[in-house]
């Protein structure tokens, strides 16, 4: 145990006992520029309870923080809200070390803990609405299946109005500060939006249902304690409202143009389309995939209404950066987008057709004509690109008023 690691008090009987990962930069393709935290929480009830845990290499940091409050061997209950390994990787060793009376998980969580890690002991399964008495306090459970794994659930400590929300309402942000009111608001919004766009977005319809369930549950929050990033103790209402707003995926007057170019022909087309959009009164984010990461693109798309994608053709294919970002975007299932494909080629020109196929699989509503040019766009082609931009601007304005 390292004595310098300390727990941080969250409420009367709740402590943060997680770990700070200052260096992680990749979460399955999601660029985490500011690192992350793996938040675990200790409830010092009669039955001392650990909620979630940390990645395997951070086991000692978590146990040291627990030890700054109580002997880890006194933990009686371990609750797993989410069995993905950033929150459970150390659990098999920790469970063996502390030998708690109960390990608690959702029905799917129980299976995952046994199959994925594995946890080799009986797991107490709790379902939606079940309660667990901790002696002087009580926990209740709300299953949140597919947000974002089948096992996911919330745990609520009624006596102190603390919601343990696992990945929901979290963000990848490594800081020495533990609470939302200690961190610049713009950073919180940016990182929460990036997290939503890169992780939660495909499950937006479930988010809306969950927010309704939470609103009608009568739960009052003084604290929302997610598994990543700061603990919300000031602006809980704000992050819940943002989730509601992002989940609706209402189109906005903004277009994301994503492109990759070999010898600048596709880039010239991209710039002409951008100018048409801008002169049509639409905000534009022009993103060369040589410069931007796929995570940045989906962040920008979260509050946009159109996606326009361009690529040169290389060896009968779209450029690899475009294939990469399209695969990533498709998996995240953005909704309510309009858009189009464009590009340049030397002798075959398959890229634009491939992009169109991806856009149609994403159910992007195509506007105007696809633009594909051999070698270099001349003045006439660039005028067409500009016109495509103004047409998308017009259609986007119509869409924003109707959706
Ligand atoms: Fe933070 Fe889904 O694990």
GROMACS .gro file of C-alpha atoms and ligand atoms in nm:
model
  406
    1UNK     CA    1   0.000   0.000   0.000
    2UNK     CA    2   0.115   0.351  -0.080
    3UNK     CA    3   0.028   0.581   0.208
    4UNK     CA    4   0.026   0.897  -0.004
    5UNK     CA    5  -0.286   0.791  -0.199
    6UNK     CA    6  -0.592   0.930  -0.021
    7UNK     CA    7  -0.966   0.890  -0.060
    8UNK     CA    8  -1.170   1.200  -0.139
    9UNK     CA    9  -1.495   1.254   0.049
   10UNK     CA   10  -1.797   1.285  -0.180
   11UNK     CA   11  -2.079   1.290   0.079
   12UNK     CA   12  -2.114   1.198   0.449
   13UNK     CA   13  -2.053   0.826   0.393
   14UNK     CA   14  -1.925   0.813   0.035
   15UNK     CA   15  -1.562   0.842  -0.073
   16UNK     CA   16  -1.397   0.845  -0.414
   17UNK     CA   17  -1.132   0.572  -0.412
   18UNK     CA   18  -1.050   0.553  -0.783
   19UNK     CA   19  -0.737   0.594  -0.990
   20UNK     CA   20  -0.607   0.861  -1.226
   21UNK     CA   21  -0.472   0.746  -1.561
   22UNK     CA   22  -0.276   1.049  -1.680
   23UNK     CA   23  -0.130   0.884  -1.988
   24UNK     CA   24  -0.398   0.681  -2.166
   25UNK     CA   25  -0.464   0.816  -2.514
   26UNK     CA   26  -0.666   0.544  -2.684
   27UNK     CA   27  -0.994   0.381  -2.583
   28UNK     CA   28  -1.077   0.139  -2.865
   29UNK     CA   29  -1.016   0.407  -3.127
   30UNK     CA   30  -1.139   0.703  -2.918
   31UNK     CA   31  -0.857   0.954  -2.869
   32UNK     CA   32  -0.845   1.048  -2.501
   33UNK     CA   33  -0.618   1.352  -2.519
   34UNK     CA   34  -0.666   1.442  -2.155
   35UNK     CA   35  -0.629   1.092  -2.010
   36UNK     CA   36  -0.899   0.948  -1.785
   37UNK     CA   37  -0.993   0.835  -1.437
   38UNK     CA   38  -1.142   0.506  -1.324
   39UNK     CA   39  -1.374   0.598  -1.043
   40UNK     CA   40  -1.449   0.356  -0.762
   41UNK     CA   41  -1.652   0.455  -0.457
   42UNK     CA   42  -1.653   0.341  -0.097
   43UNK     CA   43  -1.967   0.364   0.118
   44UNK     CA   44  -1.887   0.354   0.487
   45UNK     CA   45  -2.223   0.205   0.587
   46UNK     CA   46  -2.262  -0.066   0.852
   47UNK     CA   47  -2.191  -0.302   0.564
   48UNK     CA   48  -1.894  -0.129   0.405
   49UNK     CA   49  -1.946  -0.132   0.030
   50UNK     CA   50  -1.725  -0.082  -0.274
   51UNK     CA   51  -1.896   0.038  -0.590
   52UNK     CA   52  -1.708  -0.051  -0.907
   53UNK     CA   53  -1.332  -0.083  -0.925
   54UNK     CA   54  -1.042   0.009  -1.153
   55UNK     CA   55  -0.829  -0.128  -1.434
   56UNK     CA   56  -0.601  -0.407  -1.326
   57UNK     CA   57  -0.272  -0.206  -1.318
   58UNK     CA   58  -0.434   0.048  -1.083
   59UNK     CA   59  -0.537  -0.202  -0.814
   60UNK     CA   60  -0.284  -0.081  -0.558
   61UNK     CA   61  -0.382   0.282  -0.607
   62UNK     CA   62  -0.747   0.197  -0.540
   63UNK     CA   63  -0.672  -0.022  -0.238
   64UNK     CA   64  -0.440   0.244  -0.095
   65UNK     CA   65  -0.714   0.505  -0.122
   66UNK     CA   66  -0.957   0.264   0.047
   67UNK     CA   67  -0.700   0.201   0.320
   68UNK     CA   68  -0.683   0.574   0.394
   69UNK     CA   69  -1.043   0.536   0.523
   70UNK     CA   70  -1.086   0.173   0.632
   71UNK     CA   71  -0.897  -0.154   0.619
   72UNK     CA   72  -0.992  -0.300   0.274
   73UNK     CA   73  -1.053  -0.633   0.450
   74UNK     CA   74  -1.359  -0.474   0.615
   75UNK     CA   75  -1.539  -0.431   0.281
   76UNK     CA   76  -1.848  -0.652   0.300
   77UNK     CA   77  -2.020  -0.586  -0.031
   78UNK     CA   78  -1.875  -0.527  -0.376
   79UNK     CA   79  -2.116  -0.389  -0.636
   80UNK     CA   80  -2.031  -0.406  -1.005
   81UNK     CA   81  -2.240  -0.156  -1.200
   82UNK     CA   82  -2.051  -0.228  -1.520
   83UNK     CA   83  -1.821  -0.518  -1.594
   84UNK     CA   84  -1.606  -0.364  -1.867
   85UNK     CA   85  -1.246  -0.414  -1.762
   86UNK     CA   86  -1.165  -0.050  -1.693
   87UNK     CA   87  -1.400  -0.094  -1.394
   88UNK     CA   88  -1.352  -0.459  -1.312
   89UNK     CA   89  -1.005  -0.563  -1.427
   90UNK     CA   90  -0.869  -0.577  -1.072
   91UNK     CA   91  -1.183  -0.739  -0.923
   92UNK     CA   92  -1.077  -1.106  -0.927
   93UNK     CA   93  -0.764  -1.023  -0.724
   94UNK     CA   94  -0.944  -0.774  -0.497
   95UNK     CA   95  -1.226  -1.019  -0.427
   96UNK     CA   96  -0.976  -1.288  -0.340
   97UNK     CA   97  -0.789  -1.048  -0.113
   98UNK     CA   98  -1.082  -0.905   0.081
   99UNK     CA   99  -1.326  -1.200   0.060
  100UNK     CA  100  -1.647  -0.991   0.081
  101UNK     CA  101  -1.980  -1.137   0.193
  102UNK     CA  102  -2.143  -1.048  -0.138
  103UNK     CA  103  -2.043  -0.958  -0.491
  104UNK     CA  104  -2.343  -0.795  -0.657
  105UNK     CA  105  -2.418  -0.741  -1.026
  106UNK     CA  106  -2.705  -0.728  -1.275
  107UNK     CA  107  -2.810  -1.054  -1.446
  108UNK     CA  108  -2.592  -0.980  -1.749
  109UNK     CA  109  -2.319  -0.837  -1.527
  110UNK     CA  110  -2.302  -1.164  -1.339
  111UNK     CA  111  -2.247  -1.353  -1.664
  112UNK     CA  112  -1.989  -1.107  -1.792
  113UNK     CA  113  -1.790  -1.107  -1.469
  114UNK     CA  114  -1.778  -1.487  -1.480
  115UNK     CA  115  -1.702  -1.517  -1.850
  116UNK     CA  116  -1.477  -1.222  -1.915
  117UNK     CA  117  -1.249  -1.187  -1.613
  118UNK     CA  118  -1.333  -1.440  -1.465
  119UNK     CA  119  -1.473  -1.389  -1.115
  120UNK     CA  120  -1.478  -1.739  -0.968
  121UNK     CA  121  -1.735  -1.715  -0.693
  122UNK     CA  122  -2.106  -1.682  -0.647
  123UNK     CA  123  -2.248  -1.350  -0.757
  124UNK     CA  124  -2.564  -1.204  -0.606
  125UNK     CA  125  -2.784  -1.100  -0.896
  126UNK     CA  126  -2.998  -0.788  -0.861
  127UNK     CA  127  -3.264  -0.681  -1.105
  128UNK     CA  128  -3.430  -0.354  -1.186
  129UNK     CA  129  -3.591  -0.212  -0.872
  130UNK     CA  130  -3.418  -0.449  -0.628
  131UNK     CA  131  -3.281  -0.314  -0.302
  132UNK     CA  132  -2.988  -0.402  -0.081
  133UNK     CA  133  -2.979  -0.315   0.287
  134UNK     CA  134  -2.641  -0.198   0.416
  135UNK     CA  135  -2.754  -0.188   0.781
  136UNK     CA  136  -2.801   0.183   0.834
  137UNK     CA  137  -2.848   0.268   0.464
  138UNK     CA  138  -3.006   0.122   0.151
  139UNK     CA  139  -2.910   0.084  -0.211
  140UNK     CA  140  -3.151   0.046  -0.500
  141UNK     CA  141  -3.069  -0.069  -0.850
  142UNK     CA  142  -3.185   0.039  -1.194
  143UNK     CA  143  -3.081  -0.170  -1.492
  144UNK     CA  144  -2.967   0.043  -1.785
  145UNK     CA  145  -2.918  -0.231  -2.043
  146UNK     CA  146  -2.712  -0.131  -2.347
  147UNK     CA  147  -2.604   0.192  -2.185
  148UNK     CA  148  -2.361   0.107  -2.295
  149UNK     CA  149  -2.322  -0.269  -2.232
  150UNK     CA  150  -2.596  -0.527  -2.167
  151UNK     CA  151  -2.484  -0.549  -1.804
  152UNK     CA  152  -2.492  -0.179  -1.718
  153UNK     CA  153  -2.689  -0.058  -1.418
  154UNK     CA  154  -2.722   0.243  -1.188
  155UNK     CA  155  -2.701   0.218  -0.810
  156UNK     CA  156  -2.870   0.478  -0.591
  157UNK     CA  157  -2.794   0.558  -0.228
  158UNK     CA  158  -3.121   0.715  -0.113
  159UNK     CA  159  -3.005   0.837   0.229
  160UNK     CA  160  -2.743   1.065   0.071
  161UNK     CA  161  -2.906   1.113  -0.271
  162UNK     CA  162  -2.604   0.979  -0.457
  163UNK     CA  163  -2.647   0.818  -0.801
  164UNK     CA  164  -2.364   0.588  -0.906
  165UNK     CA  165  -2.409   0.605  -1.282
  166UNK     CA  166  -2.114   0.398  -1.417
  167UNK     CA  167  -2.014   0.525  -1.764
  168UNK     CA  168  -2.319   0.750  -1.806
  169UNK     CA  169  -2.254   1.121  -1.743
  170UNK     CA  170  -1.879   1.049  -1.742
  171UNK     CA  171  -1.590   1.180  -1.946
  172UNK     CA  172  -1.230   1.093  -2.013
  173UNK     CA  173  -1.051   1.364  -1.819
  174UNK     CA  174  -0.755   1.309  -1.588
  175UNK     CA  175  -0.737   1.589  -1.332
  176UNK     CA  176  -0.625   1.637  -0.976
  177UNK     CA  177  -0.968   1.794  -0.912
  178UNK     CA  178  -1.250   1.554  -0.832
  179UNK     CA  179  -1.564   1.768  -0.866
  180UNK     CA  180  -1.736   1.946  -1.152
  181UNK     CA  181  -1.735   2.284  -0.980
  182UNK     CA  182  -1.353   2.274  -0.963
  183UNK     CA  183  -1.308   2.240  -1.340
  184UNK     CA  184  -1.355   2.495  -1.618
  185UNK     CA  185  -1.707   2.465  -1.760
  186UNK     CA  186  -1.593   2.472  -2.125
  187UNK     CA  187  -1.363   2.174  -2.063
  188UNK     CA  188  -1.643   1.980  -1.892
  189UNK     CA  189  -1.883   2.044  -2.178
  190UNK     CA  190  -1.627   1.958  -2.445
  191UNK     CA  191  -1.515   1.635  -2.278
  192UNK     CA  192  -1.870   1.527  -2.185
  193UNK     CA  193  -1.983   1.588  -2.545
  194UNK     CA  194  -1.681   1.402  -2.684
  195UNK     CA  195  -1.757   1.111  -2.453
  196UNK     CA  196  -2.124   1.107  -2.554
  197UNK     CA  197  -2.040   1.122  -2.926
  198UNK     CA  198  -1.776   0.849  -2.908
  199UNK     CA  199  -1.949   0.608  -2.668
  200UNK     CA  200  -2.314   0.677  -2.593
  201UNK     CA  201  -2.445   0.806  -2.927
  202UNK     CA  202  -2.561   0.471  -3.075
  203UNK     CA  203  -2.786   0.420  -2.775
  204UNK     CA  204  -2.952   0.761  -2.787
  205UNK     CA  205  -3.308   0.625  -2.807
  206UNK     CA  206  -3.240   0.430  -2.485
  207UNK     CA  207  -3.096   0.743  -2.324
  208UNK     CA  208  -3.424   0.924  -2.382
  209UNK     CA  209  -3.622   0.638  -2.224
  210UNK     CA  210  -3.380   0.622  -1.932
  211UNK     CA  211  -3.405   0.996  -1.868
  212UNK     CA  212  -3.784   0.960  -1.854
  213UNK     CA  213  -3.751   0.670  -1.608
  214UNK     CA  214  -3.512   0.867  -1.391
  215UNK     CA  215  -3.740   1.173  -1.398
  216UNK     CA  216  -4.043   0.967  -1.293
  217UNK     CA  217  -3.854   0.763  -1.031
  218UNK     CA  218  -3.867   1.033  -0.768
  219UNK     CA  219  -3.492   1.005  -0.718
  220UNK     CA  220  -3.337   1.331  -0.605
  221UNK     CA  221  -2.970   1.387  -0.673
  222UNK     CA  222  -2.724   1.573  -0.462
  223UNK     CA  223  -2.441   1.391  -0.636
  224UNK     CA  224  -2.400   1.201  -0.963
  225UNK     CA  225  -2.095   0.979  -0.935
  226UNK     CA  226  -1.989   0.839  -1.275
  227UNK     CA  227  -1.709   0.593  -1.343
  228UNK     CA  228  -1.494   0.840  -1.539
  229UNK     CA  229  -1.403   1.204  -1.485
  230UNK     CA  230  -1.534   1.444  -1.224
  231UNK     CA  231  -1.812   1.380  -0.975
  232UNK     CA  232  -2.112   1.604  -1.039
  233UNK     CA  233  -2.212   1.788  -0.723
  234UNK     CA  234  -2.294   2.130  -0.868
  235UNK     CA  235  -2.447   2.102  -1.214
  236UNK     CA  236  -2.629   1.767  -1.218
  237UNK     CA  237  -2.925   1.927  -1.392
  238UNK     CA  238  -2.695   2.063  -1.663
  239UNK     CA  239  -2.541   1.729  -1.759
  240UNK     CA  240  -2.881   1.556  -1.755
  241UNK     CA  241  -3.022   1.827  -1.984
  242UNK     CA  242  -2.725   1.795  -2.219
  243UNK     CA  243  -2.784   1.419  -2.245
  244UNK     CA  244  -3.147   1.488  -2.333
  245UNK     CA  245  -3.039   1.738  -2.598
  246UNK     CA  246  -2.769   1.515  -2.751
  247UNK     CA  247  -2.992   1.209  -2.750
  248UNK     CA  248  -3.259   1.380  -2.962
  249UNK     CA  249  -2.997   1.441  -3.234
  250UNK     CA  250  -3.182   1.742  -3.363
  251UNK     CA  251  -3.004   1.873  -3.673
  252UNK     CA  252  -2.826   2.206  -3.632
  253UNK     CA  253  -2.716   2.470  -3.882
  254UNK     CA  254  -2.370   2.325  -3.910
  255UNK     CA  255  -2.199   2.102  -4.168
  256UNK     CA  256  -1.900   1.878  -4.118
  257UNK     CA  257  -1.692   1.831  -4.433
  258UNK     CA  258  -1.452   1.542  -4.397
  259UNK     CA  259  -1.197   1.478  -4.668
  260UNK     CA  260  -0.863   1.328  -4.758
  261UNK     CA  261  -0.665   1.444  -5.057
  262UNK     CA  262  -0.358   1.323  -5.248
  263UNK     CA  263  -0.256   1.624  -5.461
  264UNK     CA  264  -0.507   1.886  -5.340
  265UNK     CA  265  -0.778   1.837  -5.606
  266UNK     CA  266  -1.026   1.695  -5.355
  267UNK     CA  267  -0.919   1.966  -5.113
  268UNK     CA  268  -1.002   2.240  -5.365
  269UNK     CA  269  -1.346   2.087  -5.404
  270UNK     CA  270  -1.391   2.071  -5.027
  271UNK     CA  271  -1.303   2.437  -4.991
  272UNK     CA  272  -1.547   2.541  -5.264
  273UNK     CA  273  -1.829   2.341  -5.100
  274UNK     CA  274  -1.740   2.500  -4.765
  275UNK     CA  275  -1.759   2.848  -4.916
  276UNK     CA  276  -2.104   2.775  -5.061
  277UNK     CA  277  -2.224   2.657  -4.721
  278UNK     CA  278  -2.075   2.954  -4.538
  279UNK     CA  279  -2.229   3.201  -4.786
  280UNK     CA  280  -2.555   3.016  -4.732
  281UNK     CA  281  -2.531   3.101  -4.363
  282UNK     CA  282  -2.426   2.759  -4.235
  283UNK     CA  283  -2.140   2.702  -3.993
  284UNK     CA  284  -1.878   2.474  -4.147
  285UNK     CA  285  -1.615   2.251  -3.993
  286UNK     CA  286  -1.368   2.155  -4.267
  287UNK     CA  287  -1.173   1.854  -4.148
  288UNK     CA  288  -0.880   1.709  -4.337
  289UNK     CA  289  -0.823   1.360  -4.206
  290UNK     CA  290  -0.449   1.428  -4.226
  291UNK     CA  291  -0.507   1.679  -3.946
  292UNK     CA  292  -0.797   1.552  -3.739
  293UNK     CA  293  -0.875   1.236  -3.548
  294UNK     CA  294  -1.193   1.033  -3.598
  295UNK     CA  295  -1.295   1.123  -3.240
  296UNK     CA  296  -1.284   1.493  -3.332
  297UNK     CA  297  -1.511   1.430  -3.630
  298UNK     CA  298  -1.783   1.260  -3.427
  299UNK     CA  299  -1.758   1.535  -3.164
  300UNK     CA  300  -1.828   1.793  -3.436
  301UNK     CA  301  -2.109   1.581  -3.583
  302UNK     CA  302  -2.289   1.559  -3.249
  303UNK     CA  303  -2.425   1.910  -3.295
  304UNK     CA  304  -2.439   1.931  -3.676
  305UNK     CA  305  -2.698   1.860  -3.945
  306UNK     CA  306  -2.496   1.764  -4.252
  307UNK     CA  307  -2.203   1.542  -4.336
  308UNK     CA  308  -2.017   1.585  -4.664
  309UNK     CA  309  -1.735   1.343  -4.738
  310UNK     CA  310  -1.465   1.357  -5.004
  311UNK     CA  311  -1.173   1.143  -5.109
  312UNK     CA  312  -0.928   1.095  -5.387
  313UNK     CA  313  -0.918   0.746  -5.536
  314UNK     CA  314  -0.608   0.544  -5.452
  315UNK     CA  315  -0.563   0.195  -5.596
  316UNK     CA  316  -0.935   0.168  -5.677
  317UNK     CA  317  -1.037   0.266  -5.324
  318UNK     CA  318  -1.114   0.565  -5.109
  319UNK     CA  319  -0.814   0.683  -4.908
  320UNK     CA  320  -0.751   0.481  -4.590
  321UNK     CA  321  -0.819   0.777  -4.356
  322UNK     CA  322  -1.166   0.813  -4.507
  323UNK     CA  323  -1.242   0.440  -4.482
  324UNK     CA  324  -1.135   0.462  -4.118
  325UNK     CA  325  -1.351   0.757  -4.023
  326UNK     CA  326  -1.655   0.628  -4.214
  327UNK     CA  327  -1.634   0.291  -4.041
  328UNK     CA  328  -1.613   0.468  -3.706
  329UNK     CA  329  -1.902   0.706  -3.778
  330UNK     CA  330  -2.125   0.425  -3.912
  331UNK     CA  331  -2.081   0.228  -3.589
  332UNK     CA  332  -2.195   0.526  -3.385
  333UNK     CA  333  -2.522   0.552  -3.582
  334UNK     CA  334  -2.566   0.928  -3.611
  335UNK     CA  335  -2.920   1.026  -3.712
  336UNK     CA  336  -3.098   1.304  -3.900
  337UNK     CA  337  -2.810   1.398  -4.130
  338UNK     CA  338  -2.817   1.520  -4.486
  339UNK     CA  339  -2.504   1.513  -4.702
  340UNK     CA  340  -2.323   1.420  -5.018
  341UNK     CA  341  -2.001   1.264  -5.151
  342UNK     CA  342  -1.733   1.415  -5.372
  343UNK     CA  343  -1.380   1.344  -5.486
  344UNK     CA  344  -1.120   1.332  -5.757
  345UNK     CA  345  -0.938   1.057  -5.940
  346UNK     CA  346  -0.676   0.982  -6.202
  347UNK     CA  347  -0.816   0.696  -6.407
  348UNK     CA  348  -1.081   0.492  -6.225
  349UNK     CA  349  -1.262   0.691  -5.953
  350UNK     CA  350  -1.422   0.433  -5.725
  351UNK     CA  351  -1.388   0.640  -5.405
  352UNK     CA  352  -1.700   0.850  -5.447
  353UNK     CA  353  -1.922   0.546  -5.506
  354UNK     CA  354  -1.776   0.379  -5.198
  355UNK     CA  355  -1.844   0.688  -4.988
  356UNK     CA  356  -2.200   0.703  -5.119
  357UNK     CA  357  -2.254   0.342  -5.013
  358UNK     CA  358  -2.134   0.424  -4.661
  359UNK     CA  359  -2.352   0.735  -4.642
  360UNK     CA  360  -2.657   0.539  -4.754
  361UNK     CA  361  -2.589   0.274  -4.489
  362UNK     CA  362  -2.584   0.557  -4.236
  363UNK     CA  363  -2.919   0.675  -4.376
  364UNK     CA  364  -2.772   1.013  -4.467
  365UNK     CA  365  -3.024   1.189  -4.692
  366UNK     CA  366  -2.842   1.286  -5.011
  367UNK     CA  367  -2.874   1.641  -5.140
  368UNK     CA  368  -2.795   1.744  -5.498
  369UNK     CA  369  -2.556   1.554  -5.723
  370UNK     CA  370  -2.243   1.363  -5.637
  371UNK     CA  371  -1.930   1.536  -5.765
  372UNK     CA  372  -1.646   1.333  -5.906
  373UNK     CA  373  -1.373   1.494  -6.116
  374UNK     CA  374  -1.079   1.357  -6.310
  375UNK     CA  375  -0.743   1.508  -6.221
  376UNK     CA  376  -0.797   1.873  -6.129
  377UNK     CA  377  -1.123   2.063  -6.079
  378UNK     CA  378  -1.148   2.356  -6.321
  379UNK     CA  379  -1.350   2.671  -6.266
  380UNK     CA  380  -1.671   2.505  -6.382
  381UNK     CA  381  -1.632   2.213  -6.143
  382UNK     CA  382  -1.552   2.444  -5.854
  383UNK     CA  383  -1.865   2.645  -5.932
  384UNK     CA  384  -2.062   2.320  -5.908
  385UNK     CA  385  -1.896   2.250  -5.574
  386UNK     CA  386  -1.990   2.597  -5.453
  387UNK     CA  387  -2.347   2.541  -5.572
  388UNK     CA  388  -2.361   2.209  -5.390
  389UNK     CA  389  -2.263   2.398  -5.074
  390UNK     CA  390  -2.542   2.654  -5.121
  391UNK     CA  391  -2.793   2.378  -5.195
  392UNK     CA  392  -2.699   2.186  -4.881
  393UNK     CA  393  -2.729   2.513  -4.686
  394UNK     CA  394  -3.082   2.562  -4.819
  395UNK     CA  395  -3.188   2.202  -4.750
  396UNK     CA  396  -3.036   2.206  -4.405
  397UNK     CA  397  -3.226   2.519  -4.316
  398UNK     CA  398  -3.549   2.346  -4.423
  399UNK     CA  399  -3.462   2.033  -4.226
  400UNK     CA  400  -3.379   2.223  -3.910
  401UNK     CA  401  -3.724   2.381  -3.911
  402UNK     CA  402  -3.906   2.052  -3.971
  403UNK     CA  403  -3.723   1.799  -3.746
  404LIG    FE1  404  -1.573   0.282  -1.872
  404LIG    FE2  405  -1.775   0.090  -2.052
  404LIG     O1  406  -1.630   0.123  -1.945
   0.00000   0.00000   0.00000
